[in-house]
Amino acid sequence: MNDYVIEMLNITKTFPGIKANDNITLQLRRGEIHALLGENGAGKSTLMSVLFGLYQPDEGVIKKDGKEVKINNPNDANALHIGMVHQHFKLVEVFSVLDNIILGAEDTQAGFLKKKDARKKVMELSEKYGLKVDPDALIEDISVGMQQRVEILKMLYRDNDILILDEPTAVLTPQEIDELMEIMREFAREGKSILFITHKLNEIMAVADRCTVLRKGKYMGTVDIKDTTKEDLSRMMVGRDVSFTVEKKEKLAKEVVLEVRHVTVPSKLHKNNAVKDVSFEVRAGEIVCLAGIEGNGQTEFVQALTGLEKMSAGRIQLCGKDISKFSIRDRALAGISHIPEDRHKHGLVLDYTLEDNMVLQRYFEPAFQHAGFINKKAVRAYTDRLIEEYDIRSGQGPVTIARSMSGGNQQKAIVGREIDRGTPLLIAVQPTRGLDVGAIEYIHKQLVRVRDAGCAVLLVSLELDEVMNVSDRILIMYEGELVGEFDPKYATVQELGLYMAGARRQPQFGGKEDEVTDDE
Amino acid sequence: MNNSKTAAALKTMLAALICILAGLVIGFIVLLVLAYTGIAAKGEPFTMLDVIKTAYNDGFKQLLMGGFYLKPRAVRNEIALAAPLIMTGLSVGFAFKTGLFNIGAAGQYTVGALGALIFALIFKLPWYVCLLGAALFGAVWGAIPGFFKAYLNINEVITAIMFNWIGLYAVNTLTYMGGNSPMYNLKTTKTWPIAAKSEWSVIPDLGTTYFKKPATIAIFLAVAIALVLYVVLNKTTFGYELKACGLSKTSAKYAGINEKRNIILSMTISGALAGFGAGLYYLSGVAEWQPLVSTVLPSMGFDGISVALLASSNPIGIILSALFISHISTGGGMMNANLFPPEIADVISGVIIYLCAFLMLFRNALGRIFTRKNKGGTK
Ligand SMILES: Nc1ncnc2c1ncn2[C@@H]1O[C@H](COP(=O)(O)OP(=O)(O)OP(=O)(O)O)[C@@H](O)[C@H]1O
Ligand SMILES: [Mg+2]
């Protein structure tokens, strides 16, 4: 018997202007966790979409259990028990969790949905694997972490045993990542096979059995994890050594740029406030990180700061000016750049070209328009520069439709656009989400560069490595409140974890004195 | 330069052509059936060839030739009809581009007609002022659903449908007023012909064979406005904002674009376009308003939806699709009425429109067919 459940042999897939997959071979064993590694735009998602029937390969064959199969669409894939969680989730925002899970695989009786049975099955699965979800919540109201669990449940509900996870951990908290990896191991023990895309080498080292590496659409090789190291992997993928630490000088914090006083933001999910009476400041020349477990009010706080959401109380001061009542545009003009958490919902107009997206925050500036007419030449030149600087890869350069770009390159485009605005305050929410190690290194350098140039940076990150490496000051948010402030030089990841989980609270944030004595 | 854009545009055009072709084929089949029943009813012996000949000569030929079947008079009609159709098409298409469905073009057109009549028959102002008046009336009628949408979050479709009917009956009432309206001619039971009351309120013509009343310079005005809209949508910051709102509300909001303002502006402009279209129609003297029998909304407004769909809302495409729709409906009116009801033209354009609703699907399918062909090529 063949020990490969899935074989993708000599797959080639071309898009306008680019060979996304160039003669790639990938063999997946039964019960293994197989990582797929490669730079942004290397062709990982494309290869997986081919396996899931979303794209037809130009050349190459796919075999399931040694037999050649044609996968023309996701239904075919499903019939072969192949399931996929996409890099950008494919959920119906206004449907409930349960409806999303059963959508397309509904059991009916005389034309009526058998929702009770479905609910039972979902809850059983959720219980069994520890995938906590609220079946009746609407997708638009739940956190990305929960959306992810919904996507995984969707596959389990369909009894899939070949699971494709396209960057599942990019949106998860460290705790959630640990849980997910445990779940993946459990799947593997049950004989399910997993294809796992991630840019985080630690995760590959921790959970994968083998790893296939792609570079610019080409197959670089497949290695056994037990015979390799992180450094080997990154060299294989980028072609050079990558440094995992960020070099930076002592901070030189100057005047206060952002001052937040008693900000309170109502929640859309529950009756409580999502953000409760938050006060702090960020100075020019420092990177302040707002850390915490996802869903503890960071999102709402940032949205209140940028004007996307209304706050119910409090005051925001930017460079000495009260901007609490400003519109979104006026805040941006007053000096806020914003790398948003959700690149598809906010960061990009997906059906605009890359160049149109590059001026999303500046198209009205004199440099890019004259008497209301957009200066296409200037826009093109500007885009070309950012493409060059931030290594934004795509099929057709400035005229590529943003939707067709790889997730990481979409992110690079947004990050480049926002950093380049050069405003006094940069709000960066998960700026390196979905970026490869080389790109992360570059973006971190840029963050430090703007900070050294006197910009105040408010970083919101779930990535503890990033939090510890990049920031000058760490604020921890728990259930909408600040519970602790740390200097990364003197804090440990474990300590931060305790505060994030709500087990501790520093006295100046209303904690009891005796609780913190052992911290010193 | 923009390879992907031209490729996409080509695909869209190809899809539209396929829709048109399919519509014509289905239309021909309908004509065949009608011709068959018509001939069979005579009880004389006949062959299949006769049926085909009749279907072609008495119906399909007219349809294909449109106004050219009866040169030059019908050509002039066709042109006169195309001008307002371009405008309502632009009205719907412009709203589409900005993410709104302006089903209210019919109502805005109706109210625009009232504007044109008031400015021409009562104030007796020159034609260009009357046109602006028509646009103004339409704009107001478009702005109302815009306000409801922006500030009360009421779907523009619902408000627009209601305002269609409110508009229609308001216009009927005002143009009639129990027979006392100064715009109303008791003898003809229509509003007064513009030329009879105010010579200079009539849009001038070129006086050539094809561009003589009712084929006034209206068509050139409509084309000019389509070109302006094309530029506005594609080259200006205003168009950039409007399209961004249409494509992604959340991203537009993130970019600080004032969505409420854009919704209202976009609906106002849409309404103005439809109203302007009515001005072009009534000020060209194609027809008069009939307050007593106008119990349905003018089809011009709804045809605008078809025109916009067929052109995927591209202003330049709208010029072409409006010409096409006006071509076949003019042709439809000249078919042998004993055999074929003129509504056949509507059936055909209906079929085309339905196919256009699937245009997006077609487009994607076409893309897939192309890539598959390429694949075959490389093997
Ligand atoms: N539908 C598409 N149309 C055109 N080009 C595409 C399409 N999908 C992907 N591409 C191009 O193919 C290349 C590979 O993209 P892919 O999404 O597979 O990258 P990836 O390895 O998943 O990267 P990332 O880590 O950033 O997600 C990219 O350059 C992208 O621009
Ligand atoms: Mg990807």
PDB file of N, CA and C in Angstrom, chain A residues 1 6 21 31 34-35 42 71 88 91 119 125 131 152 222 267 316 346 375 382 400 435 448 457 461 485:
ATOM      1  N   MET A   1       0.829  -1.214   0.000  1.00  0.00           N
ATOM      2  CA  MET A   1       0.000   0.000   0.000  1.00  0.00           C
ATOM      3  C   MET A   1       0.857   1.256   0.000  1.00  0.00           C
ATOM      4  N   ILE A   6      -1.887  11.894  -0.111  1.00  0.00           N
ATOM      5  CA  ILE A   6      -2.005  12.887  -1.186  1.00  0.00           C
ATOM      6  C   ILE A   6      -0.642  13.079  -1.828  1.00  0.00           C
ATOM      7  N   ASN A  21       3.293  28.735  -9.114  1.00  0.00           N
ATOM      8  CA  ASN A  21       3.827  27.407  -8.797  1.00  0.00           C
ATOM      9  C   ASN A  21       4.566  26.912 -10.024  1.00  0.00           C
ATOM     10  N   GLY A  31      -1.455  10.612   8.519  1.00  0.00           N
ATOM     11  CA  GLY A  31      -1.197  10.880   9.931  1.00  0.00           C
ATOM     12  C   GLY A  31      -0.009  11.785  10.198  1.00  0.00           C
ATOM     13  N   HIS A  34       2.421  18.121   8.036  1.00  0.00           N
ATOM     14  CA  HIS A  34       3.392  18.514   7.018  1.00  0.00           C
ATOM     15  C   HIS A  34       3.361  20.029   6.863  1.00  0.00           C
ATOM     16  N   ALA A  35       4.463  20.649   7.204  1.00  0.00           N
ATOM     17  CA  ALA A  35       4.489  22.114   7.114  1.00  0.00           C
ATOM     18  C   ALA A  35       4.876  22.548   5.709  1.00  0.00           C
ATOM     19  N   ALA A  42       5.408  33.142  -2.255  1.00  0.00           N
ATOM     20  CA  ALA A  42       6.147  31.989  -2.783  1.00  0.00           C
ATOM     21  C   ALA A  42       5.228  31.006  -3.489  1.00  0.00           C
ATOM     22  N   ILE A  71      -9.671  17.348  -9.291  1.00  0.00           N
ATOM     23  CA  ILE A  71     -10.418  18.137  -8.308  1.00  0.00           C
ATOM     24  C   ILE A  71     -10.807  19.441  -8.995  1.00  0.00           C
ATOM     25  N   HIS A  88      -7.563  33.891   4.558  1.00  0.00           N
ATOM     26  CA  HIS A  88      -8.595  34.865   4.910  1.00  0.00           C
ATOM     27  C   HIS A  88      -9.892  34.095   4.958  1.00  0.00           C
ATOM     28  N   LEU A  91     -16.239  33.150   5.781  1.00  0.00           N
ATOM     29  CA  LEU A  91     -17.457  32.958   6.570  1.00  0.00           C
ATOM     30  C   LEU A  91     -18.485  34.007   6.181  1.00  0.00           C
ATOM     31  N   ARG A 119     -26.655  20.998  15.628  1.00  0.00           N
ATOM     32  CA  ARG A 119     -26.125  21.656  16.816  1.00  0.00           C
ATOM     33  C   ARG A 119     -25.464  20.641  17.741  1.00  0.00           C
ATOM     34  N   LEU A 125     -18.323  17.952  18.738  1.00  0.00           N
ATOM     35  CA  LEU A 125     -16.990  18.169  18.172  1.00  0.00           C
ATOM     36  C   LEU A 125     -16.255  19.249  18.947  1.00  0.00           C
ATOM     37  N   LEU A 131     -12.617  23.078  21.050  1.00  0.00           N
ATOM     38  CA  LEU A 131     -12.759  24.235  20.154  1.00  0.00           C
ATOM     39  C   LEU A 131     -13.966  25.037  20.604  1.00  0.00           C
ATOM     40  N   ILE A 152     -12.369  25.519  11.576  1.00  0.00           N
ATOM     41  CA  ILE A 152     -11.878  24.159  11.834  1.00  0.00           C
ATOM     42  C   ILE A 152     -13.058  23.213  12.070  1.00  0.00           C
ATOM     43  N   THR A 222      12.159  18.965   0.662  1.00  0.00           N
ATOM     44  CA  THR A 222      11.375  18.570   1.817  1.00  0.00           C
ATOM     45  C   THR A 222      12.337  18.003   2.850  1.00  0.00           C
ATOM     46  N   SER A 267     -19.312  48.008  24.253  1.00  0.00           N
ATOM     47  CA  SER A 267     -19.075  46.800  23.461  1.00  0.00           C
ATOM     48  C   SER A 267     -20.257  46.529  22.563  1.00  0.00           C
ATOM     49  N   ILE A 316      -9.143  62.140  24.047  1.00  0.00           N
ATOM     50  CA  ILE A 316      -7.921  61.754  23.341  1.00  0.00           C
ATOM     51  C   ILE A 316      -7.224  63.022  22.901  1.00  0.00           C
ATOM     52  N   HIS A 346     -10.614  46.603   6.392  1.00  0.00           N
ATOM     53  CA  HIS A 346     -10.279  48.019   6.474  1.00  0.00           C
ATOM     54  C   HIS A 346      -9.100  48.453   5.615  1.00  0.00           C
ATOM     55  N   ASN A 375      -3.456  62.617 -10.040  1.00  0.00           N
ATOM     56  CA  ASN A 375      -2.222  62.650 -10.812  1.00  0.00           C
ATOM     57  C   ASN A 375      -1.676  61.221 -10.916  1.00  0.00           C
ATOM     58  N   TYR A 382       5.013  56.940  -6.886  1.00  0.00           N
ATOM     59  CA  TYR A 382       4.987  56.680  -5.448  1.00  0.00           C
ATOM     60  C   TYR A 382       4.866  55.184  -5.179  1.00  0.00           C
ATOM     61  N   THR A 400      -1.645  45.529 -10.397  1.00  0.00           N
ATOM     62  CA  THR A 400      -2.223  44.287  -9.878  1.00  0.00           C
ATOM     63  C   THR A 400      -3.452  44.616  -9.042  1.00  0.00           C
ATOM     64  N   LEU A 435       3.502  37.820   7.798  1.00  0.00           N
ATOM     65  CA  LEU A 435       4.712  38.101   7.034  1.00  0.00           C
ATOM     66  C   LEU A 435       5.749  36.997   7.251  1.00  0.00           C
ATOM     67  N   VAL A 448      11.516  50.570  14.268  1.00  0.00           N
ATOM     68  CA  VAL A 448      12.552  51.170  15.101  1.00  0.00           C
ATOM     69  C   VAL A 448      13.088  52.449  14.438  1.00  0.00           C
ATOM     70  N   VAL A 457       5.079  55.418  18.487  1.00  0.00           N
ATOM     71  CA  VAL A 457       4.477  54.215  17.913  1.00  0.00           C
ATOM     72  C   VAL A 457       3.657  53.497  18.972  1.00  0.00           C
ATOM     73  N   SER A 461      -0.034  44.054  19.611  1.00  0.00           N
ATOM     74  CA  SER A 461       0.438  42.785  19.085  1.00  0.00           C
ATOM     75  C   SER A 461       0.077  41.653  20.026  1.00  0.00           C
ATOM     76  N   GLU A 485       2.085  47.637  33.658  1.00  0.00           N
ATOM     77  CA  GLU A 485       3.005  48.282  32.742  1.00  0.00           C
ATOM     78  C   GLU A 485       4.393  47.704  32.986  1.00  0.00           C
TER      79      GLU A 485
END
